[in-house]
Tab-separated table of C-alpha atoms in Angstrom:
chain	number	residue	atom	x	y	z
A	104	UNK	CA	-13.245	26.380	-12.990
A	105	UNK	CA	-15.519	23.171	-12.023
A	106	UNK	CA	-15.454	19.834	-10.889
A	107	UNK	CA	-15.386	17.202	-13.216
A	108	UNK	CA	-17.786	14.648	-13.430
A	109	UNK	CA	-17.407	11.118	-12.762
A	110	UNK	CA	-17.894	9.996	-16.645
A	111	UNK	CA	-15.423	12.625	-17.519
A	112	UNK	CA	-13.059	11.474	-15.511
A	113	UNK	CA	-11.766	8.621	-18.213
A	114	UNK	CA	-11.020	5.577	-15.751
A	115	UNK	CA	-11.003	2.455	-16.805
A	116	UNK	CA	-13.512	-0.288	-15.887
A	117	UNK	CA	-13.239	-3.111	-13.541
A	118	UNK	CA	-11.749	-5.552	-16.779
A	119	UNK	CA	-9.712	-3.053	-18.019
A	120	UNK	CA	-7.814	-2.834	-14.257
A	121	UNK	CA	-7.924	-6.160	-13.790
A	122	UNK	CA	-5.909	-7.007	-17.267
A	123	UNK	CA	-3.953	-3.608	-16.122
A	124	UNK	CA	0.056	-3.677	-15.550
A	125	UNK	CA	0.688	-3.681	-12.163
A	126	UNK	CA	2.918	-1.367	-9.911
A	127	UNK	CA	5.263	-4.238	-8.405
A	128	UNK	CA	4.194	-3.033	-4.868
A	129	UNK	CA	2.123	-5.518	-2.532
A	130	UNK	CA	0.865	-3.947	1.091
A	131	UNK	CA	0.945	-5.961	4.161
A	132	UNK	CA	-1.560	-4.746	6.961
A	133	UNK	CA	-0.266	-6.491	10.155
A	134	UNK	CA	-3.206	-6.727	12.124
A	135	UNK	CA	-4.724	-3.560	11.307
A	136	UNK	CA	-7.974	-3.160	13.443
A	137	UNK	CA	-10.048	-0.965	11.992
A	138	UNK	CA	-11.956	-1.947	9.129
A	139	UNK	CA	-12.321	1.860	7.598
A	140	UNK	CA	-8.205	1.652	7.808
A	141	UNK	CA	-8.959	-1.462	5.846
A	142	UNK	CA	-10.907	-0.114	3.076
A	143	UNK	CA	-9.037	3.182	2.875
A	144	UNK	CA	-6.095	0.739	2.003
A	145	UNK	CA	-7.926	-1.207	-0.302
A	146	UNK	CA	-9.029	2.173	-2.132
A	147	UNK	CA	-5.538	3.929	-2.087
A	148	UNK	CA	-4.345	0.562	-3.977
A	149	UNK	CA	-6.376	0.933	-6.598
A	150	UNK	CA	-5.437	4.183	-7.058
A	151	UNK	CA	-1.883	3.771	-7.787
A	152	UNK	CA	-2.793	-0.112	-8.979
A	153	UNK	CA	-0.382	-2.140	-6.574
A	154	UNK	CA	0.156	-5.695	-7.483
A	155	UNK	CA	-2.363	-6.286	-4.645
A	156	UNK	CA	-2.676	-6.660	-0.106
A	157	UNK	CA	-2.421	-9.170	2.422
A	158	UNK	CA	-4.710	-9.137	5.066
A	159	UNK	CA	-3.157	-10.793	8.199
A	160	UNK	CA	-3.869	-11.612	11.977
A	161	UNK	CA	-6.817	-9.159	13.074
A	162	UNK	CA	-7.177	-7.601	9.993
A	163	UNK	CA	-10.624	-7.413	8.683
A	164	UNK	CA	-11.094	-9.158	5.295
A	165	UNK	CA	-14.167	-8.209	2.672
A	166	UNK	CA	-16.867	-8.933	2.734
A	167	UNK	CA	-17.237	-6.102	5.550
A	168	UNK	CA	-19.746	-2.942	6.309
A	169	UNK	CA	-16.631	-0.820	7.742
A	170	UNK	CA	-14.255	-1.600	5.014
A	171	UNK	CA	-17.001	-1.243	1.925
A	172	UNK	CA	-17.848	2.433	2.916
A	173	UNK	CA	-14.275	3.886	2.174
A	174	UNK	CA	-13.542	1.382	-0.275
A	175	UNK	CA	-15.843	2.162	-2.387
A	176	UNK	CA	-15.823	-1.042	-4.466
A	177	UNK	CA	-12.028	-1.307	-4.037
A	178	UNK	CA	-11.809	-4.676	-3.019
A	179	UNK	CA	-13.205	-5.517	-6.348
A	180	UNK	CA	-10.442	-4.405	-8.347
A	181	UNK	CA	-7.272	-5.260	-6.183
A	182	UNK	CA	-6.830	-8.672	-5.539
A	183	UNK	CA	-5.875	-9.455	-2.089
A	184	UNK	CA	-5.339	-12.674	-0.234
A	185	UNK	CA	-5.404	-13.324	3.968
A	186	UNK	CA	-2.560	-14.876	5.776
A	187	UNK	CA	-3.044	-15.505	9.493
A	188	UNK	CA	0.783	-15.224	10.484
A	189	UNK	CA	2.312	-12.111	9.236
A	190	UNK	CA	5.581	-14.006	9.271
A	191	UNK	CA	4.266	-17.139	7.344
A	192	UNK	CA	3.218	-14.474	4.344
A	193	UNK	CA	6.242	-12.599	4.532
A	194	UNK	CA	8.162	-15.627	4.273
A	195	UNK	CA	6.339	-16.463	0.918
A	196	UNK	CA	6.933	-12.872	-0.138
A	197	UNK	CA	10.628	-13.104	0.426
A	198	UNK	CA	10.645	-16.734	-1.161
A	199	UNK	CA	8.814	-14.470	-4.677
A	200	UNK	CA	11.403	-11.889	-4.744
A	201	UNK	CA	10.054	-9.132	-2.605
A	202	UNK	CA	11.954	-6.373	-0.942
A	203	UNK	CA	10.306	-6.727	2.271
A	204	UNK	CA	10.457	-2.866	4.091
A	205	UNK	CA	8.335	-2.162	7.490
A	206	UNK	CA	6.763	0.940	7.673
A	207	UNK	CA	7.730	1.805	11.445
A	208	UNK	CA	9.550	3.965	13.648
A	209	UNK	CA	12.797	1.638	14.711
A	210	UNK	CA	16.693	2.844	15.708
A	211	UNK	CA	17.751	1.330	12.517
A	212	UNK	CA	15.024	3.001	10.028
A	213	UNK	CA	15.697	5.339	6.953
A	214	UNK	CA	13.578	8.131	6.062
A	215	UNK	CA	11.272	7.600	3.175
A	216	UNK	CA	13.201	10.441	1.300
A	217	UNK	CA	16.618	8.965	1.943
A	218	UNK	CA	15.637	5.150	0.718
A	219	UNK	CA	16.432	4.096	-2.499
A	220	UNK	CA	13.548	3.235	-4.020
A	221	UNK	CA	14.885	1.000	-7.696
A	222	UNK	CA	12.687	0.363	-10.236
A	223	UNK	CA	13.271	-3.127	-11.111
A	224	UNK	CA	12.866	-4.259	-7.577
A	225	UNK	CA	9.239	-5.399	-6.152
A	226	UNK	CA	8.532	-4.631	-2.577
A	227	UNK	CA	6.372	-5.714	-0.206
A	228	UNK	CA	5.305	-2.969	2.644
A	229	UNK	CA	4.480	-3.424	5.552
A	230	UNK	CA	1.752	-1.236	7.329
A	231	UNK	CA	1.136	-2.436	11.374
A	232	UNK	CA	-1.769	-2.200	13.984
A	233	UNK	CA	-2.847	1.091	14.444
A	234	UNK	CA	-1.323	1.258	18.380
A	235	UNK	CA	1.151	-1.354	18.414
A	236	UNK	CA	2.845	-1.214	15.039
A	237	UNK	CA	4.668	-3.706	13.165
A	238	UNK	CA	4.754	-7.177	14.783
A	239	UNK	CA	8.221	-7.642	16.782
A	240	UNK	CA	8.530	-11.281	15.545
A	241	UNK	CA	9.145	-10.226	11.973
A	242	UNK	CA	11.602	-7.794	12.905
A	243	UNK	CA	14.352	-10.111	12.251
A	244	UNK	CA	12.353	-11.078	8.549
A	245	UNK	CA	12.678	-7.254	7.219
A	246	UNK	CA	15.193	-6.039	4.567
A	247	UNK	CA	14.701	-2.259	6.389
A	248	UNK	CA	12.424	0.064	8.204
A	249	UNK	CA	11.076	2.973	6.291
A	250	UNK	CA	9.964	6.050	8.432
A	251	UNK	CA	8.125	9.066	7.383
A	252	UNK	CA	9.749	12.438	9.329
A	253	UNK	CA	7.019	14.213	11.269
A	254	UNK	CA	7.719	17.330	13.789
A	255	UNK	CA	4.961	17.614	15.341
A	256	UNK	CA	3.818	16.493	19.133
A	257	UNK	CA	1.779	13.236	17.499
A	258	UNK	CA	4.306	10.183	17.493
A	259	UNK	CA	2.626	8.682	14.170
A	260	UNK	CA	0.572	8.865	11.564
A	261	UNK	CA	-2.844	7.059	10.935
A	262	UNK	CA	-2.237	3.722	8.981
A	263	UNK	CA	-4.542	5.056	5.981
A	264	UNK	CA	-2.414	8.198	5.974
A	265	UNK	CA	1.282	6.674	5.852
A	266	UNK	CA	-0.135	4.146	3.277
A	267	UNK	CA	-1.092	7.453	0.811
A	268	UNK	CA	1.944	9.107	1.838
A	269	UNK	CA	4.752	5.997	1.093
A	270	UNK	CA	2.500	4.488	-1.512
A	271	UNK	CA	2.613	7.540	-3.411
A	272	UNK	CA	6.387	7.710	-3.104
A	273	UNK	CA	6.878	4.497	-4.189
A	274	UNK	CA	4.382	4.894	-7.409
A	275	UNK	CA	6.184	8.089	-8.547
A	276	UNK	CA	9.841	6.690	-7.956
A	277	UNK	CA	8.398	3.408	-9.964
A	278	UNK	CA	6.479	5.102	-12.459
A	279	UNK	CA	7.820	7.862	-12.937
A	280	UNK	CA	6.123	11.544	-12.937
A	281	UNK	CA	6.651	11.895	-16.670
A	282	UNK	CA	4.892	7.973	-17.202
A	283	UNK	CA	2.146	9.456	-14.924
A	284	UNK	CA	0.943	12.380	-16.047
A	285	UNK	CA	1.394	10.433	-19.905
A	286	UNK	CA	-0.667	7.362	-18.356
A	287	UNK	CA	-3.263	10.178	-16.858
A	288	UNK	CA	-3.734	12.344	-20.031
A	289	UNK	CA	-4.414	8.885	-22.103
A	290	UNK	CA	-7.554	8.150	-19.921
């Protein structure tokens, strides 16, 4: 066994993704403070190539130190756009057809395993500040809260790491495994 090599690894270049079908997925980081949080979003995008991010409040936008060194050149291939109200861009989200789903621990959420994740439907996620969560004032705005089950003595996940975790759910329920690993074996 041995590792690859990046030119053997059969991606496609920055035009290629760019004219790329998208996954119908758009992530909303709701004043998100950490830059590196930031770019880790920006890079797990492009890896299951979402329709694209909104930046809002606090959120750092590129060009930015913090969010280039785990982005790795991310925020050249997904297109993202900054809002400064989360509510005024999930508003225009909901007005384009979106499925708009918080990702946040709430007495009315569903577990990512139990939602219903269809195929046809585009959804917008929402991913909140790393100690405060989801704004309150778009509570009222959401279609549902999504929560991933932990058991441990931590009451949450980092942002980057519940963005892999529900990203990756919704890619595979989208997709499809079988699309995948076809889509994977072509590059």
């Amino acid at each position: 066994m041995r590792k690859l090599k990046l030119t053997e690894l059969g991606r496609m270049n920055l035009e290629e993704y760019k004219n790329s079908e998208k996954t119908p997925l758009v992530v909303v980081l709701d004043n998100v403070r950490s830059a590196l949080n930031v770019g880790s979003a920006f890079r797990t995008s492009d890896a299951f190539r979402i329709d694209g991010i909104v930046l809002c409040g606090i959120t750092a936008q590129p060009p930015h130190r913090d969010i280039n060194r785990s982005a790795i050149g991310a925020t050249d291939s997904v297109d993202w756009t900054y809002q400064e109200s989360v509510r005024e861009a999930i508003i225009h989200l909901k007005k384009n057809n979106y499925i708009i789903l918080a990702i946040e621990q709430t007495d009315e959420k569903i577990f990512l395993q139990n939602y219903n994740i269809n195929k046809k439907n585009k959804y917008a996620l929402i991913f909140g500040n790393e100690v405060n969560g989801v704004s309150d004032e778009i509570l009222d705005l959401i279609d549902a809260c999504i929560e991933i089950p932990q058991i441990g003595t931590k009451h949450s996940l980092n942002v980057s790491v519940s963005l892999g975790v529900v990203l990756w759910e919704f890619f595979i329920s989208i997709i499809g495994l079988l699309s995948f690993l076809f889509l994977r074996e072509q590059s």
